[in-house]
mmCIF file with all atom_site columns, C-alpha atoms in Angstrom:
data_model
loop_
_atom_site.group_PDB
_atom_site.id
_atom_site.type_symbol
_atom_site.label_atom_id
_atom_site.label_alt_id
_atom_site.label_comp_id
_atom_site.label_asym_id
_atom_site.label_entity_id
_atom_site.label_seq_id
_atom_site.pdbx_PDB_ins_code
_atom_site.Cartn_x
_atom_site.Cartn_y
_atom_site.Cartn_z
_atom_site.occupancy
_atom_site.B_iso_or_equiv
_atom_site.pdbx_formal_charge
_atom_site.auth_seq_id
_atom_site.auth_comp_id
_atom_site.auth_asym_id
_atom_site.auth_atom_id
_atom_site.pdbx_PDB_model_num
ATOM 1   C CA . MET X 1 1   ? 142.299 177.449 112.168 1.00 0.00 ? 90  MET X CA 1
ATOM 2   C CA . ARG X 1 2   ? 139.098 177.034 110.212 1.00 0.00 ? 91  ARG X CA 1
ATOM 3   C CA . ILE X 1 3   ? 136.291 174.467 110.997 1.00 0.00 ? 92  ILE X CA 1
ATOM 4   C CA . GLN X 1 4   ? 135.402 172.886 107.654 1.00 0.00 ? 93  GLN X CA 1
ATOM 5   C CA . PHE X 1 5   ? 132.912 170.262 107.161 1.00 0.00 ? 94  PHE X CA 1
ATOM 6   C CA . THR X 1 6   ? 133.404 168.404 104.084 1.00 0.00 ? 95  THR X CA 1
ATOM 7   C CA . ASP X 1 7   ? 129.692 168.290 102.956 1.00 0.00 ? 96  ASP X CA 1
ATOM 8   C CA . THR X 1 8   ? 126.235 169.380 103.493 1.00 0.00 ? 97  THR X CA 1
ATOM 9   C CA . MET X 1 9   ? 125.117 165.941 105.201 1.00 0.00 ? 98  MET X CA 1
ATOM 10  C CA . GLU X 1 10  ? 128.061 166.845 107.971 1.00 0.00 ? 99  GLU X CA 1
ATOM 11  C CA . TRP X 1 11  ? 126.438 170.126 108.485 1.00 0.00 ? 100 TRP X CA 1
ATOM 12  C CA . LEU X 1 12  ? 122.825 168.543 108.730 1.00 0.00 ? 101 LEU X CA 1
ATOM 13  C CA . THR X 1 13  ? 124.164 165.894 111.210 1.00 0.00 ? 102 THR X CA 1
ATOM 14  C CA . PHE X 1 14  ? 125.631 168.601 113.122 1.00 0.00 ? 103 PHE X CA 1
ATOM 15  C CA . PHE X 1 15  ? 122.389 170.653 113.103 1.00 0.00 ? 104 PHE X CA 1
ATOM 16  C CA . GLU X 1 16  ? 120.525 167.833 114.185 1.00 0.00 ? 105 GLU X CA 1
ATOM 17  C CA . LYS X 1 17  ? 122.728 166.697 116.948 1.00 0.00 ? 106 LYS X CA 1
ATOM 18  C CA . TRP X 1 18  ? 122.575 170.365 118.130 1.00 0.00 ? 107 TRP X CA 1
ATOM 19  C CA . ILE X 1 19  ? 118.794 170.487 118.298 1.00 0.00 ? 108 ILE X CA 1
ATOM 20  C CA . TRP X 1 20  ? 118.378 167.209 120.080 1.00 0.00 ? 109 TRP X CA 1
ATOM 21  C CA . LEU X 1 21  ? 121.022 168.147 122.756 1.00 0.00 ? 110 LEU X CA 1
ATOM 22  C CA . GLY X 1 22  ? 118.500 171.152 123.271 1.00 0.00 ? 111 GLY X CA 1
ATOM 23  C CA . PHE X 1 23  ? 115.570 169.129 123.684 1.00 0.00 ? 112 PHE X CA 1
ATOM 24  C CA . ALA X 1 24  ? 117.321 166.848 125.914 1.00 0.00 ? 113 ALA X CA 1
ATOM 25  C CA . ALA X 1 25  ? 118.235 169.805 128.164 1.00 0.00 ? 114 ALA X CA 1
ATOM 26  C CA . ILE X 1 26  ? 114.819 170.770 128.190 1.00 0.00 ? 115 ILE X CA 1
ATOM 27  C CA . GLY X 1 27  ? 113.602 167.239 129.099 1.00 0.00 ? 116 GLY X CA 1
ATOM 28  C CA . PHE X 1 28  ? 115.373 167.130 132.249 1.00 0.00 ? 117 PHE X CA 1
ATOM 29  C CA . ALA X 1 29  ? 114.432 171.080 133.067 1.00 0.00 ? 118 ALA X CA 1
ATOM 30  C CA . ILE X 1 30  ? 110.829 169.897 132.754 1.00 0.00 ? 119 ILE X CA 1
ATOM 31  C CA . LEU X 1 31  ? 111.983 166.597 134.969 1.00 0.00 ? 120 LEU X CA 1
ATOM 32  C CA . PHE X 1 32  ? 113.556 168.906 137.492 1.00 0.00 ? 121 PHE X CA 1
ATOM 33  C CA . ASN X 1 33  ? 110.464 171.464 137.462 1.00 0.00 ? 122 ASN X CA 1
ATOM 34  C CA . VAL X 1 34  ? 112.274 174.636 136.354 1.00 0.00 ? 123 VAL X CA 1
ATOM 35  C CA . PRO X 1 35  ? 110.217 177.652 135.778 1.00 0.00 ? 124 PRO X CA 1
ATOM 36  C CA . LYS X 1 36  ? 108.655 177.801 132.429 1.00 0.00 ? 125 LYS X CA 1
ATOM 37  C CA . ARG X 1 37  ? 110.268 181.048 131.520 1.00 0.00 ? 126 ARG X CA 1
ATOM 38  C CA . THR X 1 38  ? 113.864 179.603 131.750 1.00 0.00 ? 127 THR X CA 1
ATOM 39  C CA . LEU X 1 39  ? 112.791 176.841 129.079 1.00 0.00 ? 128 LEU X CA 1
ATOM 40  C CA . TRP X 1 40  ? 113.735 178.170 126.081 1.00 0.00 ? 129 TRP X CA 1
ATOM 41  C CA . VAL X 1 41  ? 117.269 179.470 127.738 1.00 0.00 ? 130 VAL X CA 1
ATOM 42  C CA . THR X 1 42  ? 117.640 176.080 128.931 1.00 0.00 ? 131 THR X CA 1
ATOM 43  C CA . PHE X 1 43  ? 117.439 174.853 125.503 1.00 0.00 ? 132 PHE X CA 1
ATOM 44  C CA . LEU X 1 44  ? 119.650 177.395 124.068 1.00 0.00 ? 133 LEU X CA 1
ATOM 45  C CA . LEU X 1 45  ? 122.299 176.435 126.891 1.00 0.00 ? 134 LEU X CA 1
ATOM 46  C CA . GLY X 1 46  ? 122.086 172.731 126.385 1.00 0.00 ? 135 GLY X CA 1
ATOM 47  C CA . ALA X 1 47  ? 122.632 172.897 122.300 1.00 0.00 ? 136 ALA X CA 1
ATOM 48  C CA . LEU X 1 48  ? 125.592 175.555 122.415 1.00 0.00 ? 137 LEU X CA 1
ATOM 49  C CA . GLY X 1 49  ? 127.247 173.499 125.116 1.00 0.00 ? 138 GLY X CA 1
ATOM 50  C CA . GLY X 1 50  ? 126.424 170.183 122.985 1.00 0.00 ? 139 GLY X CA 1
ATOM 51  C CA . ALA X 1 51  ? 127.961 172.241 120.277 1.00 0.00 ? 140 ALA X CA 1
ATOM 52  C CA . ALA X 1 52  ? 131.073 172.996 121.856 1.00 0.00 ? 141 ALA X CA 1
ATOM 53  C CA . LYS X 1 53  ? 131.557 169.436 122.565 1.00 0.00 ? 142 LYS X CA 1
ATOM 54  C CA . LEU X 1 54  ? 131.235 168.237 119.126 1.00 0.00 ? 143 LEU X CA 1
ATOM 55  C CA . LEU X 1 55  ? 133.243 171.280 117.618 1.00 0.00 ? 144 LEU X CA 1
ATOM 56  C CA . THR X 1 56  ? 136.150 170.213 120.156 1.00 0.00 ? 145 THR X CA 1
ATOM 57  C CA . LEU X 1 57  ? 135.738 166.631 119.075 1.00 0.00 ? 146 LEU X CA 1
ATOM 58  C CA . HIS X 1 58  ? 135.765 167.507 115.518 1.00 0.00 ? 147 HIS X CA 1
ATOM 59  C CA . LEU X 1 59  ? 138.874 169.520 115.758 1.00 0.00 ? 148 LEU X CA 1
ATOM 60  C CA . GLY X 1 60  ? 140.678 166.704 117.090 1.00 0.00 ? 149 GLY X CA 1
ATOM 61  C CA . GLY X 1 61  ? 140.037 167.112 120.892 1.00 0.00 ? 150 GLY X CA 1
ATOM 62  C CA . GLY X 1 62  ? 139.470 164.014 123.372 1.00 0.00 ? 151 GLY X CA 1
ATOM 63  C CA . ILE X 1 63  ? 136.110 163.309 124.473 1.00 0.00 ? 152 ILE X CA 1
ATOM 64  C CA . ILE X 1 64  ? 137.356 164.591 128.125 1.00 0.00 ? 153 ILE X CA 1
ATOM 65  C CA . LEU X 1 65  ? 138.542 167.686 126.860 1.00 0.00 ? 154 LEU X CA 1
ATOM 66  C CA . ALA X 1 66  ? 135.422 168.155 124.615 1.00 0.00 ? 155 ALA X CA 1
ATOM 67  C CA . SER X 1 67  ? 133.104 167.615 127.772 1.00 0.00 ? 156 SER X CA 1
ATOM 68  C CA . PHE X 1 68  ? 135.166 170.309 129.455 1.00 0.00 ? 157 PHE X CA 1
ATOM 69  C CA . ALA X 1 69  ? 134.982 172.648 126.966 1.00 0.00 ? 158 ALA X CA 1
ATOM 70  C CA . GLY X 1 70  ? 131.000 172.196 126.547 1.00 0.00 ? 159 GLY X CA 1
ATOM 71  C CA . ALA X 1 71  ? 130.325 172.280 130.572 1.00 0.00 ? 160 ALA X CA 1
ATOM 72  C CA . MET X 1 72  ? 132.609 175.501 130.844 1.00 0.00 ? 161 MET X CA 1
ATOM 73  C CA . LEU X 1 73  ? 130.520 177.323 127.939 1.00 0.00 ? 162 LEU X CA 1
ATOM 74  C CA . VAL X 1 74  ? 127.499 176.082 129.889 1.00 0.00 ? 163 VAL X CA 1
ATOM 75  C CA . GLY X 1 75  ? 128.880 177.766 133.251 1.00 0.00 ? 164 GLY X CA 1
ATOM 76  C CA . PHE X 1 76  ? 129.503 180.967 131.931 1.00 0.00 ? 165 PHE X CA 1
ATOM 77  C CA . LEU X 1 77  ? 126.709 181.295 129.739 1.00 0.00 ? 166 LEU X CA 1
ATOM 78  C CA . SER X 1 78  ? 124.257 180.368 132.590 1.00 0.00 ? 167 SER X CA 1
ATOM 79  C CA . ILE X 1 79  ? 125.738 183.276 134.852 1.00 0.00 ? 168 ILE X CA 1
ATOM 80  C CA . GLY X 1 80  ? 124.353 185.692 132.043 1.00 0.00 ? 169 GLY X CA 1
ATOM 81  C CA . ALA X 1 81  ? 121.448 183.841 131.730 1.00 0.00 ? 170 ALA X CA 1
ATOM 82  C CA . ALA X 1 82  ? 120.743 183.802 135.369 1.00 0.00 ? 171 ALA X CA 1
ATOM 83  C CA . HIS X 1 83  ? 120.950 187.636 135.530 1.00 0.00 ? 172 HIS X CA 1
ATOM 84  C CA . PHE X 1 84  ? 118.914 187.926 132.260 1.00 0.00 ? 173 PHE X CA 1
ATOM 85  C CA . LYS X 1 85  ? 115.963 185.733 133.707 1.00 0.00 ? 174 LYS X CA 1
ATOM 86  C CA . HIS X 1 86  ? 116.243 186.226 137.593 1.00 0.00 ? 175 HIS X CA 1
ATOM 87  C CA . ALA X 1 87  ? 117.016 182.828 138.264 1.00 0.00 ? 176 ALA X CA 1
ATOM 88  C CA . PRO X 1 88  ? 119.886 180.960 139.991 1.00 0.00 ? 177 PRO X CA 1
ATOM 89  C CA . PRO X 1 89  ? 122.709 179.729 137.423 1.00 0.00 ? 178 PRO X CA 1
ATOM 90  C CA . PHE X 1 90  ? 122.100 175.885 138.166 1.00 0.00 ? 179 PHE X CA 1
ATOM 91  C CA . VAL X 1 91  ? 118.702 176.162 137.235 1.00 0.00 ? 180 VAL X CA 1
ATOM 92  C CA . PHE X 1 92  ? 120.108 176.678 133.660 1.00 0.00 ? 181 PHE X CA 1
ATOM 93  C CA . ALA X 1 93  ? 123.412 174.706 133.730 1.00 0.00 ? 182 ALA X CA 1
ATOM 94  C CA . ILE X 1 94  ? 122.535 171.504 135.192 1.00 0.00 ? 183 ILE X CA 1
ATOM 95  C CA . PRO X 1 95  ? 119.788 170.267 132.965 1.00 0.00 ? 184 PRO X CA 1
ATOM 96  C CA . ALA X 1 96  ? 121.922 171.813 130.092 1.00 0.00 ? 185 ALA X CA 1
ATOM 97  C CA . VAL X 1 97  ? 124.864 169.388 130.910 1.00 0.00 ? 186 VAL X CA 1
ATOM 98  C CA . ILE X 1 98  ? 123.027 166.233 131.657 1.00 0.00 ? 187 ILE X CA 1
ATOM 99  C CA . PRO X 1 99  ? 122.789 165.342 128.105 1.00 0.00 ? 188 PRO X CA 1
ATOM 100 C CA . MET X 1 100 ? 126.713 165.371 127.907 1.00 0.00 ? 189 MET X CA 1
ATOM 101 C CA . VAL X 1 101 ? 126.916 162.666 130.569 1.00 0.00 ? 190 VAL X CA 1
ATOM 102 C CA . PRO X 1 102 ? 128.684 159.616 129.482 1.00 0.00 ? 191 PRO X CA 1
ATOM 103 C CA . GLY X 1 103 ? 125.848 157.103 129.424 1.00 0.00 ? 192 GLY X CA 1
ATOM 104 C CA . ALA X 1 104 ? 127.611 154.637 127.047 1.00 0.00 ? 193 ALA X CA 1
ATOM 105 C CA . PHE X 1 105 ? 131.122 154.352 128.675 1.00 0.00 ? 194 PHE X CA 1
ATOM 106 C CA . ALA X 1 106 ? 129.424 153.810 131.950 1.00 0.00 ? 195 ALA X CA 1
ATOM 107 C CA . TYR X 1 107 ? 126.981 151.182 130.540 1.00 0.00 ? 196 TYR X CA 1
ATOM 108 C CA . ARG X 1 108 ? 130.136 149.399 128.735 1.00 0.00 ? 197 ARG X CA 1
ATOM 109 C CA . MET X 1 109 ? 131.911 149.432 131.979 1.00 0.00 ? 198 MET X CA 1
ATOM 110 C CA . MET X 1 110 ? 129.228 147.778 133.667 1.00 0.00 ? 199 MET X CA 1
ATOM 111 C CA . LEU X 1 111 ? 128.601 145.329 130.904 1.00 0.00 ? 200 LEU X CA 1
ATOM 112 C CA . GLY X 1 112 ? 132.394 144.356 131.226 1.00 0.00 ? 201 GLY X CA 1
ATOM 113 C CA . ILE X 1 113 ? 132.086 144.064 135.145 1.00 0.00 ? 202 ILE X CA 1
ATOM 114 C CA . ILE X 1 114 ? 129.462 141.541 134.506 1.00 0.00 ? 203 ILE X CA 1
ATOM 115 C CA . ARG X 1 115 ? 131.179 139.653 131.908 1.00 0.00 ? 204 ARG X CA 1
ATOM 116 C CA . LEU X 1 116 ? 134.388 139.354 133.839 1.00 0.00 ? 205 LEU X CA 1
ATOM 117 C CA . THR X 1 117 ? 132.255 137.113 136.263 1.00 0.00 ? 206 THR X CA 1
ATOM 118 C CA . GLU X 1 118 ? 131.857 134.299 133.643 1.00 0.00 ? 207 GLU X CA 1
ATOM 119 C CA . ASN X 1 119 ? 134.433 131.722 133.423 1.00 0.00 ? 208 ASN X CA 1
ATOM 120 C CA . ILE X 1 120 ? 136.634 133.103 130.390 1.00 0.00 ? 209 ILE X CA 1
ATOM 121 C CA . ASP X 1 121 ? 140.125 132.214 129.256 1.00 0.00 ? 210 ASP X CA 1
ATOM 122 C CA . PRO X 1 122 ? 143.023 134.406 130.658 1.00 0.00 ? 211 PRO X CA 1
ATOM 123 C CA . ASN X 1 123 ? 143.573 136.096 127.534 1.00 0.00 ? 212 ASN X CA 1
ATOM 124 C CA . THR X 1 124 ? 140.092 137.180 126.697 1.00 0.00 ? 213 THR X CA 1
ATOM 125 C CA . PHE X 1 125 ? 139.894 137.951 130.686 1.00 0.00 ? 214 PHE X CA 1
ATOM 126 C CA . ASN X 1 126 ? 142.766 140.275 130.596 1.00 0.00 ? 215 ASN X CA 1
ATOM 127 C CA . GLN X 1 127 ? 141.434 141.939 127.463 1.00 0.00 ? 216 GLN X CA 1
ATOM 128 C CA . LEU X 1 128 ? 137.946 142.405 128.950 1.00 0.00 ? 217 LEU X CA 1
ATOM 129 C CA . LEU X 1 129 ? 139.580 143.940 132.084 1.00 0.00 ? 218 LEU X CA 1
ATOM 130 C CA . GLU X 1 130 ? 141.671 146.339 130.099 1.00 0.00 ? 219 GLU X CA 1
ATOM 131 C CA . GLU X 1 131 ? 138.091 147.497 128.398 1.00 0.00 ? 220 GLU X CA 1
ATOM 132 C CA . THR X 1 132 ? 136.259 147.546 131.279 1.00 0.00 ? 221 THR X CA 1
ATOM 133 C CA . ILE X 1 133 ? 138.576 149.815 133.099 1.00 0.00 ? 222 ILE X CA 1
ATOM 134 C CA . HIS X 1 134 ? 139.178 152.172 130.210 1.00 0.00 ? 223 HIS X CA 1
ATOM 135 C CA . ASN X 1 135 ? 135.436 152.624 130.008 1.00 0.00 ? 224 ASN X CA 1
ATOM 136 C CA . GLY X 1 136 ? 135.129 153.122 133.560 1.00 0.00 ? 225 GLY X CA 1
ATOM 137 C CA . LEU X 1 137 ? 138.136 155.668 133.895 1.00 0.00 ? 226 LEU X CA 1
ATOM 138 C CA . ASN X 1 138 ? 136.750 157.806 130.732 1.00 0.00 ? 227 ASN X CA 1
ATOM 139 C CA . ALA X 1 139 ? 133.224 157.578 132.597 1.00 0.00 ? 228 ALA X CA 1
ATOM 140 C CA . PHE X 1 140 ? 134.921 159.122 135.764 1.00 0.00 ? 229 PHE X CA 1
ATOM 141 C CA . PHE X 1 141 ? 136.970 161.603 134.187 1.00 0.00 ? 230 PHE X CA 1
ATOM 142 C CA . ILE X 1 142 ? 134.312 162.924 131.862 1.00 0.00 ? 231 ILE X CA 1
ATOM 143 C CA . LEU X 1 143 ? 131.979 163.496 135.114 1.00 0.00 ? 232 LEU X CA 1
ATOM 144 C CA . MET X 1 144 ? 134.807 165.344 136.457 1.00 0.00 ? 233 MET X CA 1
ATOM 145 C CA . ALA X 1 145 ? 135.593 167.244 133.545 1.00 0.00 ? 234 ALA X CA 1
ATOM 146 C CA . LEU X 1 146 ? 131.652 168.387 133.373 1.00 0.00 ? 235 LEU X CA 1
ATOM 147 C CA . SER X 1 147 ? 131.364 168.875 137.164 1.00 0.00 ? 236 SER X CA 1
ATOM 148 C CA . LEU X 1 148 ? 134.636 171.413 137.155 1.00 0.00 ? 237 LEU X CA 1
ATOM 149 C CA . GLY X 1 149 ? 133.448 172.699 133.850 1.00 0.00 ? 238 GLY X CA 1
ATOM 150 C CA . VAL X 1 150 ? 129.987 173.778 134.995 1.00 0.00 ? 239 VAL X CA 1
ATOM 151 C CA . SER X 1 151 ? 130.964 174.728 138.704 1.00 0.00 ? 240 SER X CA 1
ATOM 152 C CA . ALA X 1 152 ? 134.190 176.890 138.061 1.00 0.00 ? 241 ALA X CA 1
ATOM 153 C CA . PRO X 1 153 ? 132.785 179.569 136.260 1.00 0.00 ? 242 PRO X CA 1
ATOM 154 C CA . MET X 1 154 ? 130.184 180.036 138.645 1.00 0.00 ? 243 MET X CA 1
ATOM 155 C CA . LEU X 1 155 ? 133.010 179.804 141.365 1.00 0.00 ? 244 LEU X CA 1
ATOM 156 C CA . LEU X 1 156 ? 135.011 182.521 139.875 1.00 0.00 ? 245 LEU X CA 1
ATOM 157 C CA . THR X 1 157 ? 132.783 185.101 139.345 1.00 0.00 ? 246 THR X CA 1
ATOM 158 C CA . ARG X 1 158 ? 130.788 184.355 142.488 1.00 0.00 ? 247 ARG X CA 1
ATOM 159 C CA . ARG X 1 159 ? 132.772 187.356 144.623 1.00 0.00 ? 248 ARG X CA 1
ATOM 160 C CA . GLU X 1 160 ? 131.864 189.549 141.506 1.00 0.00 ? 249 GLU X CA 1
ATOM 161 C CA . SER X 1 161 ? 127.960 188.556 141.138 1.00 0.00 ? 250 SER X CA 1
ATOM 162 C CA . ALA X 1 162 ? 127.318 188.908 144.961 1.00 0.00 ? 251 ALA X CA 1
ATOM 163 C CA . LYS X 1 163 ? 129.149 192.070 145.435 1.00 0.00 ? 252 LYS X CA 1
ATOM 164 C CA . GLY X 1 164 ? 126.320 194.245 146.416 1.00 0.00 ? 253 GLY X CA 1
ATOM 165 C CA . LEU X 1 165 ? 124.837 191.848 148.828 1.00 0.00 ? 254 LEU X CA 1
ATOM 166 C CA . LYS X 1 166 ? 124.877 193.121 152.225 1.00 0.00 ? 255 LYS X CA 1
ATOM 167 C CA . VAL X 1 167 ? 123.671 190.035 154.735 1.00 0.00 ? 256 VAL X CA 1
ATOM 168 C CA . PRO X 1 168 ? 122.534 191.729 158.479 1.00 0.00 ? 257 PRO X CA 1
ATOM 169 C CA . LEU X 1 169 ? 124.360 189.676 161.074 1.00 0.00 ? 258 LEU X CA 1
ATOM 170 C CA . LYS X 1 170 ? 122.921 189.027 164.648 1.00 0.00 ? 259 LYS X CA 1
ATOM 171 C CA . ILE X 1 171 ? 126.470 190.009 165.766 1.00 0.00 ? 260 ILE X CA 1
ATOM 172 C CA . ASP X 1 172 ? 125.873 193.778 164.294 1.00 0.00 ? 261 ASP X CA 1
ATOM 173 C CA . GLY X 1 173 ? 123.014 194.256 166.919 1.00 0.00 ? 262 GLY X CA 1
ATOM 174 C CA . LEU X 1 174 ? 125.581 193.238 169.849 1.00 0.00 ? 263 LEU X CA 1
ATOM 175 C CA . ILE X 1 175 ? 128.352 195.307 168.815 1.00 0.00 ? 264 ILE X CA 1
ATOM 176 C CA . LYS X 1 176 ? 126.152 198.661 168.676 1.00 0.00 ? 265 LYS X CA 1
ATOM 177 C CA . LYS X 1 177 ? 124.714 198.149 172.206 1.00 0.00 ? 266 LYS X CA 1
#
């Protein structure tokens, strides 16, 4: 299946979002005080993860699946980046995934909760309650998809990457005596 953008404007919009997602990842990396040598890799991971999310949405996937795909890509790439830059994978993964957090859904949910406290007619109340629950569940499931997507690759490959580690235990000294 080929990905087709209908005109040049869609490509420019996609590229612009790609760049801004990378800069947002760098902003969060600076906020979390990551080493300077990791910033460009964080930019790249944030941009690529966001691009995967945008492409999944463009291909007709839902927002939850798109967030999962972006986070999964960031999770796998952060493992390689960790070996390349000699830093823990979460140094790259967490700042790169934060720009994908569903702020709009959480904001609309909170506004809905506030509006539900007003005196409104029952029909409006039911519709508002439905929208509020829908926004809250979207925010919740997107957050779950992001956390699972970014941590699953690290958990799945943990055994391989820590294979050569030998940790001396205190019990070894007791057994030899």
